[in-house]
Coordinates of C-alpha atoms in Angstrom, one line a residue:
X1 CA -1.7 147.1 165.9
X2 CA -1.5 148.3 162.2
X3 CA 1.7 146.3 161.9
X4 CA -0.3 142.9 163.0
X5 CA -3.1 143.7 160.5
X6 CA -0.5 144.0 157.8
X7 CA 0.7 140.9 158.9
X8 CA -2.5 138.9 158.7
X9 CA -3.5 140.6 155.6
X10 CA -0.3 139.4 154.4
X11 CA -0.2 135.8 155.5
X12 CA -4.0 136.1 153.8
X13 CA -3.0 137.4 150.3
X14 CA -0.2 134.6 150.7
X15 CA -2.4 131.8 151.2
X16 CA -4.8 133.3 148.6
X17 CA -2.0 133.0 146.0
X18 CA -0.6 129.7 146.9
X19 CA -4.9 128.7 146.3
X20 CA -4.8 129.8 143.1
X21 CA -1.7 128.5 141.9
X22 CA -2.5 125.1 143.2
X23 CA -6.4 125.1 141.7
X24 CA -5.8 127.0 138.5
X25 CA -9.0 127.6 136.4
X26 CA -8.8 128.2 132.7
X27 CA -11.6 128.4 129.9
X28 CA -12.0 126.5 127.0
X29 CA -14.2 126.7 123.9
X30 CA -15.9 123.8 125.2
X31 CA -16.0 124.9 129.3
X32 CA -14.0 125.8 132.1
X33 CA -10.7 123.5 133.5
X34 CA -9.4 123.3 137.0
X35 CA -5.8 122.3 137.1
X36 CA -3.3 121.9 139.4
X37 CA 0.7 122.9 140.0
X38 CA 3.0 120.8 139.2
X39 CA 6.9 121.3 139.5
X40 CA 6.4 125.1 139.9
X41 CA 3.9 124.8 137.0
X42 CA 0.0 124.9 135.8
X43 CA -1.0 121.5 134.9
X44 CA -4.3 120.2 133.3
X45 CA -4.8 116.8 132.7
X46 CA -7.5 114.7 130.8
X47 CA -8.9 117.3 128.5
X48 CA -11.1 116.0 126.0
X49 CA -10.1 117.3 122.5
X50 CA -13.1 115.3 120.7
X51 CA -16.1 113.2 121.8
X52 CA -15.7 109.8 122.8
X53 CA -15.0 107.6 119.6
X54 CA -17.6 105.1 120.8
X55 CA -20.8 103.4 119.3
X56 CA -21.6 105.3 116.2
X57 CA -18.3 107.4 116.2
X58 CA -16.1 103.9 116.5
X59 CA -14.0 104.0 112.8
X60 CA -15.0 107.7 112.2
X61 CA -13.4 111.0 111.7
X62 CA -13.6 112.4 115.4
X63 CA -16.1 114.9 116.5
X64 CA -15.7 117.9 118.7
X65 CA -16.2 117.2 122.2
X66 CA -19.6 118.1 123.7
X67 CA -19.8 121.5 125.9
X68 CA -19.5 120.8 129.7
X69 CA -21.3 122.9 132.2
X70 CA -19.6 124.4 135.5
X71 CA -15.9 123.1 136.0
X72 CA -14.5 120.1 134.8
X73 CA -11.5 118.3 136.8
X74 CA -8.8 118.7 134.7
X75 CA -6.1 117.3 137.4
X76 CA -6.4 113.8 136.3
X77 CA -5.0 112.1 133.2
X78 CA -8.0 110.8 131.0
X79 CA -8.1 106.9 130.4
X80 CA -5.2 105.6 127.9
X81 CA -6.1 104.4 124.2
X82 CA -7.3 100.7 124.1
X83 CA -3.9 98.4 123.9
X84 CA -2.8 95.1 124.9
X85 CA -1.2 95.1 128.2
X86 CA 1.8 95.1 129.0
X87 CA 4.4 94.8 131.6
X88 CA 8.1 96.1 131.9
X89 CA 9.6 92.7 132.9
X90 CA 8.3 91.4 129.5
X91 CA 9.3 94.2 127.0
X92 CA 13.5 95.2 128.5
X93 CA 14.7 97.4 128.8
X94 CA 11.8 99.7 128.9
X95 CA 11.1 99.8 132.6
X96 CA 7.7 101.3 134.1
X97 CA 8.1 104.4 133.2
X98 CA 7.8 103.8 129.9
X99 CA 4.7 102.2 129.7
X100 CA 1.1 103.1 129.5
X101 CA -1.0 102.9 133.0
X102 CA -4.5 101.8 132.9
X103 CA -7.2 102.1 132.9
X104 CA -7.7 101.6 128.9
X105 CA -10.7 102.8 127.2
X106 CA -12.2 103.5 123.6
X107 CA -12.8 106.6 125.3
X108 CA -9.2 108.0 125.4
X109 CA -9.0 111.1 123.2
X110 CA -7.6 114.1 125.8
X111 CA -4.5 115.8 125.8
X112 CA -3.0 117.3 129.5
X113 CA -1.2 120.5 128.9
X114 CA 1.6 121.8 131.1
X115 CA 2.4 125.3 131.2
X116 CA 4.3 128.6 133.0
X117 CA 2.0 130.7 132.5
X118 CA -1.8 131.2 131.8
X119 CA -2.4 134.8 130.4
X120 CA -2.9 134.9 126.8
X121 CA -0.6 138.0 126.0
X122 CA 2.8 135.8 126.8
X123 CA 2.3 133.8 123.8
X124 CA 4.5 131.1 124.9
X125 CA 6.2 128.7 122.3
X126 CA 4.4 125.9 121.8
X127 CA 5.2 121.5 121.9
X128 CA 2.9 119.1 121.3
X129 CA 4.1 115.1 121.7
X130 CA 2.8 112.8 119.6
X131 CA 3.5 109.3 121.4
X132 CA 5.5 106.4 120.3
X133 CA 4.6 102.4 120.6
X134 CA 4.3 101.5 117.2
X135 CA 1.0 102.7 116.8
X136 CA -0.2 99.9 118.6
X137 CA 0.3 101.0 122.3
X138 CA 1.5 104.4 124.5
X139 CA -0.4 107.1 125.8
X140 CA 0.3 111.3 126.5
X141 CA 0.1 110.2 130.2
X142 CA 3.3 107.7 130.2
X143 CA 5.8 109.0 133.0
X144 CA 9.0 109.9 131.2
X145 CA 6.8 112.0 128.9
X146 CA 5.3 114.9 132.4
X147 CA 6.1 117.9 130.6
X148 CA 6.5 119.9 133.3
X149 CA 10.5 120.2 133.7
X150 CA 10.5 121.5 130.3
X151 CA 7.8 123.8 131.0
X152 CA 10.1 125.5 133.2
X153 CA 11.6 126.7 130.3
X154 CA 8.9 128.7 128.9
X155 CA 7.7 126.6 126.7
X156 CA 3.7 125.1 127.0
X157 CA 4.0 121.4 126.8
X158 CA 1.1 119.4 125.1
X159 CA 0.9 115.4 125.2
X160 CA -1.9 114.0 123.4
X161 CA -3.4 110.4 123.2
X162 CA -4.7 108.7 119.7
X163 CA -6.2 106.1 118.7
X164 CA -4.4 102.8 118.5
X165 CA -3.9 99.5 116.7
X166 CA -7.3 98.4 115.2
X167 CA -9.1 100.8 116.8
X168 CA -6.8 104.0 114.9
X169 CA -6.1 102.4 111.5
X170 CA -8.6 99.6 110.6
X171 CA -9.2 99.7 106.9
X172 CA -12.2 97.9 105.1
X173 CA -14.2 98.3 101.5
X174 CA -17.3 98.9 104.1
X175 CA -15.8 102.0 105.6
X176 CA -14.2 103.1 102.0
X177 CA -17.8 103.0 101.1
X178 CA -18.9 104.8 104.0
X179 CA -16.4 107.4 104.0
X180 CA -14.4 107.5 100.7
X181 CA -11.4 106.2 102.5
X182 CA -10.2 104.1 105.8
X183 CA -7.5 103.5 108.2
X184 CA -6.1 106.8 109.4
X185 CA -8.4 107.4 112.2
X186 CA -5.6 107.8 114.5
X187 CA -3.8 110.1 112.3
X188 CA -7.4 112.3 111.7
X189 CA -7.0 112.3 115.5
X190 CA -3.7 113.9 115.8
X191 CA -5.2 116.8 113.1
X192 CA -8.0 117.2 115.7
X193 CA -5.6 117.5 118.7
X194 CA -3.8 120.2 116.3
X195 CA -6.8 122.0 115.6
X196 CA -8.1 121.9 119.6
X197 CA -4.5 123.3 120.6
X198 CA -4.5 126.2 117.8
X199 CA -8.5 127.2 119.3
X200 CA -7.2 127.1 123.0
X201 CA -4.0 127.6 123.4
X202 CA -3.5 131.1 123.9
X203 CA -6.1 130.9 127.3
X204 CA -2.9 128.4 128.3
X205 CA -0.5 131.4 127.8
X206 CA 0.7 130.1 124.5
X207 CA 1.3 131.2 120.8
X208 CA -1.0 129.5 118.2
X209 CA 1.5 130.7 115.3
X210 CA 4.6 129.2 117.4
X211 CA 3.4 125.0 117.6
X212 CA 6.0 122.9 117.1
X213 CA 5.3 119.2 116.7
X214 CA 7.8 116.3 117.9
X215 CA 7.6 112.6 118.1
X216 CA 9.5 109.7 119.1
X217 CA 9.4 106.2 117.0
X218 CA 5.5 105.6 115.6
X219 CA 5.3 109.8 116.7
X220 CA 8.1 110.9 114.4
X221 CA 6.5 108.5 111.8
X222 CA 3.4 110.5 112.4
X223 CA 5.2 114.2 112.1
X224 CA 6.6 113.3 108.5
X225 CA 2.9 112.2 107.3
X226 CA 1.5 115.4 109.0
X227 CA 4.0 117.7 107.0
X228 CA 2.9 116.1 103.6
X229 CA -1.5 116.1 105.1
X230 CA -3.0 118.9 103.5
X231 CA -6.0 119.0 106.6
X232 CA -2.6 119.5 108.8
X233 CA -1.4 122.4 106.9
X234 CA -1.2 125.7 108.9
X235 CA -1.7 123.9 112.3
X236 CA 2.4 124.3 113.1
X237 CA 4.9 125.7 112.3
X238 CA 8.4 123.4 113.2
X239 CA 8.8 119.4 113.4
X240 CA 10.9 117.2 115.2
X241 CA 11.3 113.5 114.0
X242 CA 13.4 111.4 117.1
X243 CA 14.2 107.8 116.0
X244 CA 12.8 107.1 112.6
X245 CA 14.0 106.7 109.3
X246 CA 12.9 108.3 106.4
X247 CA 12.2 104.8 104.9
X248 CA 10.0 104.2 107.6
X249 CA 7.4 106.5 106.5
X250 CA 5.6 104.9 104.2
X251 CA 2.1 104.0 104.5
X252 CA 0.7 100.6 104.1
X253 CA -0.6 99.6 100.9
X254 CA -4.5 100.2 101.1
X255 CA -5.3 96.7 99.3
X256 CA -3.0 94.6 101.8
X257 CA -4.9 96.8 105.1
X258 CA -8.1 96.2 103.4
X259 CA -7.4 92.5 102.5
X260 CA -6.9 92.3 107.2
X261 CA -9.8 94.4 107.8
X262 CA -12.2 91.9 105.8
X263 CA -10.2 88.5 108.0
X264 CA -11.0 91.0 110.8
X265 CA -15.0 91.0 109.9
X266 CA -15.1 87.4 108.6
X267 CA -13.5 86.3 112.1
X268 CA -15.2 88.2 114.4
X269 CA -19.2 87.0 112.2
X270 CA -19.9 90.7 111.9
X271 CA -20.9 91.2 108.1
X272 CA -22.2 94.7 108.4
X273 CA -20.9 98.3 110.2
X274 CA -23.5 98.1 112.7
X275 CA -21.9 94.8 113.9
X276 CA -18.4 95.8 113.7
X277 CA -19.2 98.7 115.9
X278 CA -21.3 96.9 118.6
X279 CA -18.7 94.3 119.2
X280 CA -17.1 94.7 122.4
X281 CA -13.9 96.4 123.0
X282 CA -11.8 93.6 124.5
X283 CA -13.0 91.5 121.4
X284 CA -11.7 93.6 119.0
X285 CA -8.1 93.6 121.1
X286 CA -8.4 89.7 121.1
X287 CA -8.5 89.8 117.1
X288 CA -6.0 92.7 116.5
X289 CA -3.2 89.7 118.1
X290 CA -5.2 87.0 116.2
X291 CA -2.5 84.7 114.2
X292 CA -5.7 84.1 112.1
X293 CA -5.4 87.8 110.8
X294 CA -1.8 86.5 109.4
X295 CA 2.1 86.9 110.8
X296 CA 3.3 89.6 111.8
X297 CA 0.1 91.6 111.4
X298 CA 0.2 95.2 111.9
X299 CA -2.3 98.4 112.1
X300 CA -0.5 100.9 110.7
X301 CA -1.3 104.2 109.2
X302 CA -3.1 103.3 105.3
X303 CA -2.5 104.7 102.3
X304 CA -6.2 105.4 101.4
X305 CA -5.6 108.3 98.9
X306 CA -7.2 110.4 101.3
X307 CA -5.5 111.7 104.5
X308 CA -2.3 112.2 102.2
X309 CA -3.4 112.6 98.3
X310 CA -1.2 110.3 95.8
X311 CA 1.4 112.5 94.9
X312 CA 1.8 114.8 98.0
X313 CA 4.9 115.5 99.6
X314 CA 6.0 117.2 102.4
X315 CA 5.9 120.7 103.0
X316 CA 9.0 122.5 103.0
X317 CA 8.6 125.5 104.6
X318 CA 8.7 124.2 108.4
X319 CA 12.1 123.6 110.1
X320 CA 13.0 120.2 110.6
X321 CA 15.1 118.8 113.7
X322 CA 15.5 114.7 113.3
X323 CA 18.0 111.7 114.2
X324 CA 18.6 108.6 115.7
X325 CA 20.2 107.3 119.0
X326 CA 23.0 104.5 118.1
X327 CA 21.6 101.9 119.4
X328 CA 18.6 101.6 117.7
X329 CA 18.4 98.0 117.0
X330 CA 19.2 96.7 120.5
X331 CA 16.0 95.6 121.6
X332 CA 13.8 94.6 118.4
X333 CA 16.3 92.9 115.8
X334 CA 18.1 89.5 116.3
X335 CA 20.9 90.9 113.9
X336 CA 22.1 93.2 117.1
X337 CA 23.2 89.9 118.4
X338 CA 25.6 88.7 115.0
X339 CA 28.6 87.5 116.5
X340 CA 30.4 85.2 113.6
X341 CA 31.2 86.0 110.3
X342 CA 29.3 83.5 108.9
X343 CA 26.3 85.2 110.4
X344 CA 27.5 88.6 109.3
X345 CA 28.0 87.8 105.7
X346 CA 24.0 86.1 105.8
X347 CA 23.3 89.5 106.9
X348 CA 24.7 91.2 103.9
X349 CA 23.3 89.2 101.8
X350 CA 19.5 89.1 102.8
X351 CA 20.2 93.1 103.3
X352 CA 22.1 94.2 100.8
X353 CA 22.5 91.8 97.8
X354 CA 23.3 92.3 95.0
X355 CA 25.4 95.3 97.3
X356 CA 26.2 92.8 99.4
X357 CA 30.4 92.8 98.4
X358 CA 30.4 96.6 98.5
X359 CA 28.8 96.9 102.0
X360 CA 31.2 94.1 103.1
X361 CA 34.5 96.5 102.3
X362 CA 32.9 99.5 103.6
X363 CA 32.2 97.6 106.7
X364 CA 35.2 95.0 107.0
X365 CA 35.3 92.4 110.2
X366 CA 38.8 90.9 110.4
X367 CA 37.9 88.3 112.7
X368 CA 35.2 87.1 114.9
X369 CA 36.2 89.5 117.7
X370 CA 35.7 92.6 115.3
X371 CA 32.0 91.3 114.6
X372 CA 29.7 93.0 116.9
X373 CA 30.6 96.3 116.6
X374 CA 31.2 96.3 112.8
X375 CA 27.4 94.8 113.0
X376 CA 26.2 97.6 115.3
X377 CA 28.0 100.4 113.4
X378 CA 26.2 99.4 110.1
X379 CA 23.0 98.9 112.1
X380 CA 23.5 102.8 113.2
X381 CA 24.4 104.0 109.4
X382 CA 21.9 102.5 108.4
X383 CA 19.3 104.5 110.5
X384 CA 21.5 108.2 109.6
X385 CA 21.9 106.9 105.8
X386 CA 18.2 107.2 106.1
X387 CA 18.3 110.7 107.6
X388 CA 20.3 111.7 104.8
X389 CA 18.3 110.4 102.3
X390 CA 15.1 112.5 103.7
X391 CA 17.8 115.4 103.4
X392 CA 18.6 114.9 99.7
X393 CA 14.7 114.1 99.0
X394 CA 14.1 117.7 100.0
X395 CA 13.3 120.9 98.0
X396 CA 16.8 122.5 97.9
X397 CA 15.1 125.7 98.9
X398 CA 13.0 124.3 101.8
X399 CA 13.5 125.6 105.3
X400 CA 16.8 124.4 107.5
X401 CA 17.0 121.1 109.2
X402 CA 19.4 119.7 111.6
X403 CA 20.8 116.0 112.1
X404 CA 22.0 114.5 114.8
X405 CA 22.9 110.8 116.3
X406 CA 22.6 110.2 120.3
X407 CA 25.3 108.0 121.9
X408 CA 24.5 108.5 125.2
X409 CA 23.5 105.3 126.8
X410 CA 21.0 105.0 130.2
X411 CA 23.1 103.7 132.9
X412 CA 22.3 100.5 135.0
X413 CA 22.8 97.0 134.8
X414 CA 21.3 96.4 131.3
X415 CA 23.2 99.6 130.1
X416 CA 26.0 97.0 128.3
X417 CA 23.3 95.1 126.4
X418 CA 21.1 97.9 125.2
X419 CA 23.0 100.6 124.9
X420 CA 21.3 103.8 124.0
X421 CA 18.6 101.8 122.9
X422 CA 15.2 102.8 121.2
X423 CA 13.4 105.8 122.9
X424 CA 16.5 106.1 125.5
X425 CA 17.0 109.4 124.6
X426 CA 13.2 110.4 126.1
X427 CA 13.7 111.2 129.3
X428 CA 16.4 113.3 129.1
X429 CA 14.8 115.5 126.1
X430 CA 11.9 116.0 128.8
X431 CA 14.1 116.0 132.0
X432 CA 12.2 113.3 133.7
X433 CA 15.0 111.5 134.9
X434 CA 13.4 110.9 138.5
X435 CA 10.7 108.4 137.1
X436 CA 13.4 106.1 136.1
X437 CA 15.2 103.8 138.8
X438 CA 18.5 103.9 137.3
X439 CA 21.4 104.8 138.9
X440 CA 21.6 108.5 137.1
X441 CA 24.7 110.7 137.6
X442 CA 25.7 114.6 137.0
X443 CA 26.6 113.3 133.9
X444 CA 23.1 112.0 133.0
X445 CA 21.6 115.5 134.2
X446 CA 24.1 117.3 132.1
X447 CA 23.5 115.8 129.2
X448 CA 19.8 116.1 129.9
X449 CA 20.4 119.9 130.5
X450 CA 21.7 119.9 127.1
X451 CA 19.3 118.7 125.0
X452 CA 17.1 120.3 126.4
X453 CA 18.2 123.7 125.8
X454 CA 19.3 122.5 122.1
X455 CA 15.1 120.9 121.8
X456 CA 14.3 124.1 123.7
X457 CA 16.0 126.5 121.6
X458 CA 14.6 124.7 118.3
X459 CA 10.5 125.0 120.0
X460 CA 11.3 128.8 120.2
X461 CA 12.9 129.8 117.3
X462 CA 13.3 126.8 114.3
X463 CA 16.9 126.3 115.3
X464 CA 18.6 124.5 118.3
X465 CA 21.5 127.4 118.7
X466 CA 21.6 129.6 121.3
X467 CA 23.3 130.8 124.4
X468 CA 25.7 128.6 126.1
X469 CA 25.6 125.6 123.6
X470 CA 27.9 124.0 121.0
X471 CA 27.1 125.5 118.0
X472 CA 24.9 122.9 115.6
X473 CA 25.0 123.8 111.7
X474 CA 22.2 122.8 109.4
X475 CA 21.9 119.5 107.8
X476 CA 24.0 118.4 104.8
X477 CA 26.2 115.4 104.3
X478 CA 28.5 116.4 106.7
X479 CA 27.3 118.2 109.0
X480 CA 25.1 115.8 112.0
X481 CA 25.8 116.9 115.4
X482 CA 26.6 113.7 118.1
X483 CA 25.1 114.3 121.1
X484 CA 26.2 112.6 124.1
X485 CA 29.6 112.3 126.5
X486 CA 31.1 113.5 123.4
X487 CA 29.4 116.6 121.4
X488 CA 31.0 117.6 117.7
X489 CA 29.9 117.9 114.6
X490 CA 30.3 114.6 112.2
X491 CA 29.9 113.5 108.7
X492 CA 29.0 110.2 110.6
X493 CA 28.9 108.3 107.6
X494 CA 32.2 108.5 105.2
X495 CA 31.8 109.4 101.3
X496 CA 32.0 106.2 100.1
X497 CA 29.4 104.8 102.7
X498 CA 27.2 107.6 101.7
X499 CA 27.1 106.5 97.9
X500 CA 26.6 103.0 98.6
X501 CA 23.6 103.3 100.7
X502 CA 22.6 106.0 97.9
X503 CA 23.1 103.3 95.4
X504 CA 21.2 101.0 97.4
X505 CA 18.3 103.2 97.6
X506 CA 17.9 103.8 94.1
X507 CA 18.1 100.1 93.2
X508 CA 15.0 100.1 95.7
X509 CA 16.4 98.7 98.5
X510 CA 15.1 99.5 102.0
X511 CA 17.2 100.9 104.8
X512 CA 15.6 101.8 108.3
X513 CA 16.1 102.0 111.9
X514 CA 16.4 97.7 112.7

């Protein structure tokens, strides 16, 4: 009889654990969360970091989000920032999970958090993702960024949403009046996810002193202007930059942003803030794709003297982890596509001139045949020759970085035309390989294994070494790692290539990741 009691009291304490792992409740500053498991993990989805940038708060620093009362659902994701839509048979070769899922709202600024463990003495490392998509489109919710495989690795994943497009980084004299400076609202919201994750982490299991940030395209963009914002300062303590140039990062000239965000006002009839902020959403989204507005029109983060003072530079203390994959360029410029040497030596010219010769012998194509991949290898040196200069830009006494170039390229039937294209190297950093419908292999998992323990390694400590992996040196000239069916450590780029692109530079050229 005892022995049965046992048994039910058993099968009871059981079920009462497999409960409370799969409704997990956590509290907040601003109320209590119910969550979910996920892939042996605590998940909670849709938590607002800040009020609802709506009405009043449209174009404004955001707010803290209002105290709930009882418990919220947290095992939703919140809406996705306002974007145009999209679908993945117009924008190859990024599939469906890839993209942003609706609905879209103005109302968009949660994070989901995925983590191990949820008592605060573990003090867990700490990620948070800052989203890609040119800051025009993406969300914390998109598939191939679920952070709970890496999770499993001890590590409390954060993904985070911001605003977007002319909703994130509309600049006007009418909000320079208001405000003493315009257009960085998206970036103002990254700060405030910071500053939510360093109040609340810890209730998650994890370590305020130990966040790393990492983005991917428009994300790394945004960790390089977050190591040189002074409101960012102290909010992490590592960075890592996948897929943008150092070239890349700089912010668009306030007068040019300002010059849109009056066509913006002009188009739309509203002359005063009031109107601007009562016009509907799905207005605004019309305009931001207006060919009115000018071509090629884009809302990018503003140099308004403000969010990153004239003068500042990037803090050197944090490590760095940052690269490209090799394939870059695939799927955005028409030069990928160069196949005769006419062609090739236009693209010299309008690149490189008055380098152009120089470029040409440090890049030779003998014949027609030889054209593409001469044309692809510059593309790629280009993107690293960027890396490098970031490398030589910084304080010879700042804290290590590490270089490396990804070759590895998604398999499937577009594999031969794209390559390791842009962002390809996403899902295996998060190991989310089973949201793609590709035909992946062991070899796609192993290499997935492996950057993740290098990315893993990097979240704990500020450098990818560790157990069981090639060992990765710190960033000079010569020493990028190549990650992919092959692993070694590479100059990548030979002396000579090196000074011309240095050259090229300092005649204030441009080099970046197309």
């Amino acid at each position: 009889m005892i022995s049965v009691i046992r048994l039910v009291l058993a099968i009871a304490l059981a079920a009462l654990a497999l409960d409370a792992f799969a409704a997990p409740l956590i509290q907040t500053q601003s109320g209590a969360l119910s969550g979910s498991s996920e892939e042996h993990v605590f998940a909670f989805k849709g938590i607002p970091y800040a009020s609802p940038p709506v009405g009043a708060l449209r174009w404004r620093p955001p707010v803290a989000p209002l105290a709930w009362q009882g418990v919220r659902d947290a095992t939703k994701f919140g809406a996705s920032c306002e974007q145009p839509r999209r679908n993945s048979t117009a924008v190859i070769p990024w599939t469906e999970e890839y993209l942003a899922d609706p609905p879209f709202s103005e109302d968009c600024l949660f994070l989901n958090v995925w983590t191990p463990a949820l008592h605060p003495a573990r003090k867990l490392p700490v990620v948070v993702w800052i989203h890609g998509g040119g800051f025009a489109e993406g969300s914390g919710e998109v598939p191939v960024y679920r952070g709970a495989h890496l999770a499993q690795k001890g590590i409390v994943v954060v993904t985070v949403n911001y605003r977007l497009g002319l909703f994130g980084f509309l600049a006007s004299p009418l909000l320079d009046a208001e405000q003493g400076g315009s257009g960085e609202y998206g970036m103002m919201d990254q700060v405030a996810a910071l500053q939510w994750v360093k109040a609340n982490i810890a209730s998650f299991g994890g370590d305020p002193a130990q966040v790393t940030i990492e983005g991917q395209s428009a994300g790394a963009i945004s960790v390089h202007h977050l190591l040189a914002a002074p409101s960012a300062e102290g909010l992490f303590a590592r960075a890592i930059a996948e897929s943008n140039s150092w070239a890349d990062t700089k912010l668009a000239p306030r007068e040019k942003a300002e010059a849109i965000g009056e066509k913006v006002a002009s188009l739309s009839g509203a002359t005063t803030l009031d109107a601007l902020r009562a016009l509907p959403a799905d207005q605004l989204l019309a305009w931001q794709t207006d060919s009115r507005l000018g071509e090629h029109v884009r809302f990018l983060p503003v140099d308004d003297g403000k969010f990153i003072p004239d003068g500042a530079k990037e803090r050197s203390n944090v490590p760095v982890l940052l690269g490209s994959n090799h394939d870059e360029a695939s799927a955005f410029s028409p030069d990928w596509q160069i196949s005769t040497i006419q062609a090739y030596q236009q693209l010299l010219d309008q690149r490189f001139a008055p380098l152009s010769a120089r470029f040409a012998a440090l890049y030779p194509a003998q014949d027609e045949a030889a054209v593409p991949a001469t044309v692809r290898q510059l593309l790629a040196d280009s993107a690293t020759a960027g890396v490098i200069a970031w490398s030589e830009a910084r304080d010879p006494q700042a804290a290590p970085a590490y270089g490396y170039r990804y070759t590895h390229p998604e398999p499937g039937p577009l594999a031969a035309r794209f390559a390791t294209f842009h962002s390809s190297e996403v899902p295996y950093v998060f190991g989310t390989l089973q949201y793609g419908h590709r035909p992946f292999t062991a070899s796609d998992r192993a290499i997935s294994h492996l950057l993740q323990d290098y990315w893993a390694n990097f979240i704990r400590t500020g450098n990818p070494n560790g157990p069981g992996v090639m060992k990765w040196p710190a960033l000079d000239s010569d020493n990028f790692m190549l990650l992919g069916d092959k692993q070694m450590v590479t100059p990548l780029l030979s002396k000579d290539q090196r000074a011309a692109f240095h050259d090229w530079l300092a005649a204030g050229g441009r080099i970046g990741l197309f």
